Coordinates of C-alpha atoms and ligand atoms in Angstrom, one line a residue:
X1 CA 103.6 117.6 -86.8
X2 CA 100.1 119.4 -86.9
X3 CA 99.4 120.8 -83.3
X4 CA 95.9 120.4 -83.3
X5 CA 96.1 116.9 -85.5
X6 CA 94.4 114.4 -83.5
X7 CA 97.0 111.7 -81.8
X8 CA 96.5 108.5 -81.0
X9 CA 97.4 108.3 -77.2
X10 CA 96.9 105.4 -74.3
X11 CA 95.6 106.7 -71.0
X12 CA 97.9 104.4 -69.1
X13 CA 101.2 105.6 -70.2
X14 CA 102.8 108.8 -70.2
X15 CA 104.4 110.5 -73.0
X16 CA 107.5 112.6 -73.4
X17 CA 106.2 115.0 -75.6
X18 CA 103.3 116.1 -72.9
X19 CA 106.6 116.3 -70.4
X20 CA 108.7 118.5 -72.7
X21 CA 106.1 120.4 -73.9
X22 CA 105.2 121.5 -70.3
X23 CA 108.9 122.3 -69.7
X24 CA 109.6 124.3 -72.5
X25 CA 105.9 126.2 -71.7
X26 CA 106.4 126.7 -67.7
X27 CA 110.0 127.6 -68.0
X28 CA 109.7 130.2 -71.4
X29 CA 106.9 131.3 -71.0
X30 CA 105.0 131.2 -68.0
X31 CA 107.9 131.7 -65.9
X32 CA 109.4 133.7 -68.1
X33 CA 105.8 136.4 -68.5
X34 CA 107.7 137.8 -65.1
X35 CA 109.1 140.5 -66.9
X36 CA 112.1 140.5 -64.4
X37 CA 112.1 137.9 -62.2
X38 CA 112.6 140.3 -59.4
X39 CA 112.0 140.0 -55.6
X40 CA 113.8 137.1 -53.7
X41 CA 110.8 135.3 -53.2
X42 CA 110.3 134.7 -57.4
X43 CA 114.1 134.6 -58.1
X44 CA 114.1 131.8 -55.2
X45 CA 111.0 130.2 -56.3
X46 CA 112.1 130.0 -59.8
X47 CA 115.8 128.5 -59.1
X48 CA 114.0 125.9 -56.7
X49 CA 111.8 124.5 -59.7
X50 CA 114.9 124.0 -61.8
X51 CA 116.9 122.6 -59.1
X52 CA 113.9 119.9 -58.7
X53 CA 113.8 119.4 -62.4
X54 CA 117.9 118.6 -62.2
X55 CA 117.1 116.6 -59.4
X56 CA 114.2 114.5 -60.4
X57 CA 112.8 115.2 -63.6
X58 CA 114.0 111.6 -65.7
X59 CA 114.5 113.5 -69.0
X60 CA 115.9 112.4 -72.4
X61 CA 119.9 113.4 -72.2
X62 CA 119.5 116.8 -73.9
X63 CA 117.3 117.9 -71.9
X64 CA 119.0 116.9 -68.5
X65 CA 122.1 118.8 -69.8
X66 CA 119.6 121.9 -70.5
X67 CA 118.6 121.7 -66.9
X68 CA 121.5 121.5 -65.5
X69 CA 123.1 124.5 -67.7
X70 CA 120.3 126.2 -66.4
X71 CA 120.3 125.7 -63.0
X72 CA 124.2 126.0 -62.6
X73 CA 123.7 129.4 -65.0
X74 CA 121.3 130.4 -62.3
X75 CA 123.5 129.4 -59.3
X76 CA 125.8 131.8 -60.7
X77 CA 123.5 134.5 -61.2
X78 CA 123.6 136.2 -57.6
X79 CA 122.2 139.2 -58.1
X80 CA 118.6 140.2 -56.8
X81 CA 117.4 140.9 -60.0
X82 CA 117.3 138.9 -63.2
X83 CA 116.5 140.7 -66.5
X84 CA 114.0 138.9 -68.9
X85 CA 116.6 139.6 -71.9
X86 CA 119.6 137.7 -69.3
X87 CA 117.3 134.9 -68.7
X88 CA 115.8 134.1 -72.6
X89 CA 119.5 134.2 -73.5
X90 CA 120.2 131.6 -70.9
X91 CA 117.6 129.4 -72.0
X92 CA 118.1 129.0 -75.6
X93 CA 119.0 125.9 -76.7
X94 CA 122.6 124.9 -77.5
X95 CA 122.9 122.0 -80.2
X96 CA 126.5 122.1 -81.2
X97 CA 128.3 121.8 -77.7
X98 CA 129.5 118.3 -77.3
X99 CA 126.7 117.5 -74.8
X100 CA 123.9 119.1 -76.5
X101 CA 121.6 121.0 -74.6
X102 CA 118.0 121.0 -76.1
X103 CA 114.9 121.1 -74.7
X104 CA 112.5 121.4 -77.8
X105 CA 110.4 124.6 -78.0
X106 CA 106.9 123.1 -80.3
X107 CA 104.6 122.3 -78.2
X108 CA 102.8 119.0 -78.7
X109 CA 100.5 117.4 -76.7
X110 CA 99.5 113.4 -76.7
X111 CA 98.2 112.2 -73.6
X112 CA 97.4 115.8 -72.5
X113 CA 95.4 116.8 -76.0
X114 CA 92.0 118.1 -75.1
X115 CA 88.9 117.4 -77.7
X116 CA 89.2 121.0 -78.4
X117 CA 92.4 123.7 -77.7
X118 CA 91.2 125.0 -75.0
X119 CA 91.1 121.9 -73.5
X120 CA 93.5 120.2 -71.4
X121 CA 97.2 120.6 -72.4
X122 CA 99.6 122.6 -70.3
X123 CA 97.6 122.1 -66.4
X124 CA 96.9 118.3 -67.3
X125 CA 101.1 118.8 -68.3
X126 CA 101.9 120.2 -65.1
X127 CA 99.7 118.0 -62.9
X128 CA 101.7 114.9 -64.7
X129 CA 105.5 116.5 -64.2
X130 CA 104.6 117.5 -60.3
X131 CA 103.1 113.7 -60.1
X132 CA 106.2 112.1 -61.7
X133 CA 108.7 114.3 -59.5
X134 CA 107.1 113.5 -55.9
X135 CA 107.2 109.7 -57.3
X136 CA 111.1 110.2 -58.4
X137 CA 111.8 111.7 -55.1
X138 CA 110.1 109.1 -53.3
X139 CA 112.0 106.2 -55.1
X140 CA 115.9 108.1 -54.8
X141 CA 116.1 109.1 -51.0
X142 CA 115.4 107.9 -47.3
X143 CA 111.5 108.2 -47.0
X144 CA 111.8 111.1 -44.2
X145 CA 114.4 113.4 -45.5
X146 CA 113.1 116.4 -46.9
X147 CA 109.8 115.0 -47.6
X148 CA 108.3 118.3 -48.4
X149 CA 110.9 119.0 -51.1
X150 CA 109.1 118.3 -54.3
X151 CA 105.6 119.2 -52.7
X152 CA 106.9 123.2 -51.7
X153 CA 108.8 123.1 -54.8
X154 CA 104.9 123.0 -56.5
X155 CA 103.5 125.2 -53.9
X156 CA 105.7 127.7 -54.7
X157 CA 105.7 127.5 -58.4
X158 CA 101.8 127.5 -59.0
X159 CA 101.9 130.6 -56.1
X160 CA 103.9 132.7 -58.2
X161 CA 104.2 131.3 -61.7
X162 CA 100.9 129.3 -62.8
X163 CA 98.7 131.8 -65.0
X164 CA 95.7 130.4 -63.8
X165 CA 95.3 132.2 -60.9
X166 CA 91.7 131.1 -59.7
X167 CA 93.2 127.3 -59.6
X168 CA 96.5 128.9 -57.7
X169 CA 94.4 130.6 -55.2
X170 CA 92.7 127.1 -54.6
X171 CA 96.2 125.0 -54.7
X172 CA 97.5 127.7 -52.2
X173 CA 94.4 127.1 -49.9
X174 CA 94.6 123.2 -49.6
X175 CA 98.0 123.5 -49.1
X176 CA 98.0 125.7 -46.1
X177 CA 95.5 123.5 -44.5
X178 CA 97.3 120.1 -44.6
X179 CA 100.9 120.2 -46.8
X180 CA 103.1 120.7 -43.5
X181 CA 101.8 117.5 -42.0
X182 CA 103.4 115.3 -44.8
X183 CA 106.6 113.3 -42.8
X184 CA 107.3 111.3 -45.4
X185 CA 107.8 111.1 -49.4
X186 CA 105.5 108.6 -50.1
X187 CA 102.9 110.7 -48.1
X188 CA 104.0 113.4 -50.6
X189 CA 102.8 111.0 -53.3
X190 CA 99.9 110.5 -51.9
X191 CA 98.9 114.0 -50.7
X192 CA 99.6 115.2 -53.7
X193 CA 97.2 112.1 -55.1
X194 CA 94.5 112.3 -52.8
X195 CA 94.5 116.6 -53.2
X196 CA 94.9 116.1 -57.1
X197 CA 91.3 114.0 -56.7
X198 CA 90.0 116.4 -54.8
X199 CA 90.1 119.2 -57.5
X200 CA 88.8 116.4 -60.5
X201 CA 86.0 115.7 -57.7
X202 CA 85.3 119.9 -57.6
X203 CA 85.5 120.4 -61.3
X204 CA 83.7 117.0 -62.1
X205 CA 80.6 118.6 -64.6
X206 CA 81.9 122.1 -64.7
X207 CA 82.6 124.2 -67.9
X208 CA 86.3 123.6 -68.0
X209 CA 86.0 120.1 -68.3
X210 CA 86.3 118.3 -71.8
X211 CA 83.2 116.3 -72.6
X212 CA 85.6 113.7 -74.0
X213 CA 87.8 113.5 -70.7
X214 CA 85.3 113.4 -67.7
X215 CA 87.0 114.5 -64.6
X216 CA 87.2 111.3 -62.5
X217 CA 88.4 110.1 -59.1
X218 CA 91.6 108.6 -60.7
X219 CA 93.2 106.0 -61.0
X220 CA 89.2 104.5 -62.4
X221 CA 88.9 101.0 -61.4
X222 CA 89.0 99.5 -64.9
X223 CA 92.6 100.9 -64.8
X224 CA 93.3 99.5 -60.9
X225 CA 90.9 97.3 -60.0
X226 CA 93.0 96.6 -57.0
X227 CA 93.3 100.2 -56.0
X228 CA 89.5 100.0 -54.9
X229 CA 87.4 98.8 -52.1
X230 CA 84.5 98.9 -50.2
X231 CA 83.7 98.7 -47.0
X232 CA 80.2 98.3 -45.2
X233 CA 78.9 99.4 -49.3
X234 CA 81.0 102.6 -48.9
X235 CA 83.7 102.7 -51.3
X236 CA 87.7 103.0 -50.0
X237 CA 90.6 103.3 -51.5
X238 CA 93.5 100.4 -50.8
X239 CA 95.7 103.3 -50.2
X240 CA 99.3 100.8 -50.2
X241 CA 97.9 99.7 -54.0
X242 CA 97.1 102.7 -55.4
X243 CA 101.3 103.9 -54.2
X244 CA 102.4 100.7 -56.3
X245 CA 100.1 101.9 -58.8
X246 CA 101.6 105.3 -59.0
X247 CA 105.2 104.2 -59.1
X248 CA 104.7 102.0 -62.1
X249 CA 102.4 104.6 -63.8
X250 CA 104.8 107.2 -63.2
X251 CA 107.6 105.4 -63.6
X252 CA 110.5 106.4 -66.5
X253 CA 110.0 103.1 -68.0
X254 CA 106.3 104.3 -68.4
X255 CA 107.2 107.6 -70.5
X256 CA 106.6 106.7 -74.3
X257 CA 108.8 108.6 -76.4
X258 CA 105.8 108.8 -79.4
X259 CA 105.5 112.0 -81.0
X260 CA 108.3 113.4 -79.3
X261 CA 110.8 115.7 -81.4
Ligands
LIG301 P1 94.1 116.6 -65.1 O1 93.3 116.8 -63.9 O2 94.9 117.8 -65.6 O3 95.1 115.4 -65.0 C1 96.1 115.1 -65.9 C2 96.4 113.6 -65.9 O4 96.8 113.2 -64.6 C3 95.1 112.8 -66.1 O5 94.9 112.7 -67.5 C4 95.4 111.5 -65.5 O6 96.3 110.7 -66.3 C5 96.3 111.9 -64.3 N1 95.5 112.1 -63.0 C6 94.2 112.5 -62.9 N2 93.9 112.5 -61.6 C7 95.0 112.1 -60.9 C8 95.3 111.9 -59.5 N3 94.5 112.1 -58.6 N4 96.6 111.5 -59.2 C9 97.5 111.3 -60.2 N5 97.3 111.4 -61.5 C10 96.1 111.8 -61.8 N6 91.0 124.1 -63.2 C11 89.9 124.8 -62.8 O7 89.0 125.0 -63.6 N7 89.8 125.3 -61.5 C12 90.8 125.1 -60.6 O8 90.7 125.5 -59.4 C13 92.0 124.4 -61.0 N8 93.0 124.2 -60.1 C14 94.2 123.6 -60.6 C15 95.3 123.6 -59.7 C16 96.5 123.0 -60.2 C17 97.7 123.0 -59.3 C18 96.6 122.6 -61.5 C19 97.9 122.0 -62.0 C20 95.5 122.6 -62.4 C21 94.3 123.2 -61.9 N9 93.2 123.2 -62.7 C22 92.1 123.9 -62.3 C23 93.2 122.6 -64.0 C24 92.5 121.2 -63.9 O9 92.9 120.6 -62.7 C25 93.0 120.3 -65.1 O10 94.4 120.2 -65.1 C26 92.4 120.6 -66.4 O11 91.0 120.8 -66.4 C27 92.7 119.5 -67.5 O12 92.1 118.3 -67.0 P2 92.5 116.9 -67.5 O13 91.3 116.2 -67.9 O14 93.6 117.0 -68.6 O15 93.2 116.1 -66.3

């Protein structure tokens, strides 16, 4: 398929493509930019976000084997240092093994294609596989264990990884102020929620946004009428509906394979 061929995409579901093609991005080539992922902090940073992804991330079969190849690959790999050349090698897809591993490397966007190519695409992609993993973690564990898991996972991986480094420097600085004070992991859904509104709210009108996708305090009200309120003419969200919301947006039975490889 033609990268930049318009697709015809539904805002209230979530396609697989958009999911892969963040994975195979973030993982081979933003990650991977690091010439050597050297220094404990990247090294630890990076094996966290696969361990998440093996964790959480509700992938098609081939690519839950490639993440967990990976990540037992990088359990193995003890040494401070991990070469560039060690860790492409390690990240190739294997086809003919009996369980596949395969995590396709075109990148293809649906629900994340901007109006233009610079639009859009790999944040909006990133955004959506951070949403979906505090939302898997949240439905697969007692609310108040580790309820910081996914959300430090993130922290870390936009602090050292994310090539935008304006938007990191931002992320970094609303997480310092209020991130620790999450005790559960549906207050991890909803931080991450309510902090994901807060940067659509500062970038609402500016020059990265795509006049086709106005940044909007989300979800809009034609899309959860229920998720809005208002009280004394002020409006509030119904926090408890906008969770359900999230779980059944984000949900694996909301991921639409269209357009995927
Ligand atoms: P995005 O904001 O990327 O959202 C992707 C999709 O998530 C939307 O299409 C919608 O389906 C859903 N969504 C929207 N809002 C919410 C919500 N509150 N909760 C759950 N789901 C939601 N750009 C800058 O110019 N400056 C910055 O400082 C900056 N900081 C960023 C920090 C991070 C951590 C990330 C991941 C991105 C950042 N960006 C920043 C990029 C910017 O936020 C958008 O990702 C980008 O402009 C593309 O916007 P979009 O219209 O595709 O929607």
């Amino acid at each position: 398929t033609n990268a930049s061929q318009p697709k015809r995409a539904d805002r209230s579901k979530v396609y697989m493509a958009d999911l892969e093609s963040t994975l195979h991005y973030s993982l081979r080539v933003e990650a991977a930019r690091a010439a050597t992922l050297s220094g404990a902090q990247l090294l630890a940073a990076f094996k966290c976000y696969v361990a998440t992804l093996v964790k959480y991330f509700p992938g098609r079969p081939c690519v839950q084997t490639y993440l967990q190849n990976l990540d037992s690959w990088l359990r193995n790999w003890t040494e401070p240092e991990l070469p560039r050349s060690a860790l492409k090698e390690a990240m190739k897809n294997n086809r003919d093994a009996s369980h596949p591993a395969v995590l396709p490397t075109n990148v293809t966007w649906v629900g994340c294609q901007g109006s233009e190519p610079h639009f859009r695409g790999y944040p909006c992609g990133l955004w959506t596989i951070f949403h979906l993993l505090t939302i898997q973690a949240a439905q697969s564990g007692p609310d108040k264990e580790l309820p910081l898991e996914v959300l430090s996972t993130m922290r870390c991986y936009v602090r050292h990884f994310f090539g935008c480094q304006e938007c990191a420097q931002h992320f970094e600085a609303m997480a310092a102020e209020s991130m620790d004070r999450v005790a559960g992991r549906e207050e991890a859904v909803l931080w991450l929620w309510s902090h994901h509104n807060e940067v659509n709210a500062r970038l609402a009108g500016g020059d990265t946004e795509d006049p086709n996708f106005p940044k909007l305090q989300w979800p809009p009200p034609d899309m959860c009428p229920q998720c809005h309120r208002e009280e004394r003419g002020v409006h509030a969200w119904n926090q408890p509906a906008v969770l359900t919301f999230l779980k059944a947006h984000f949900s694996p039975a909301n991921i639409h394979l269209d357009y995927a490889e």
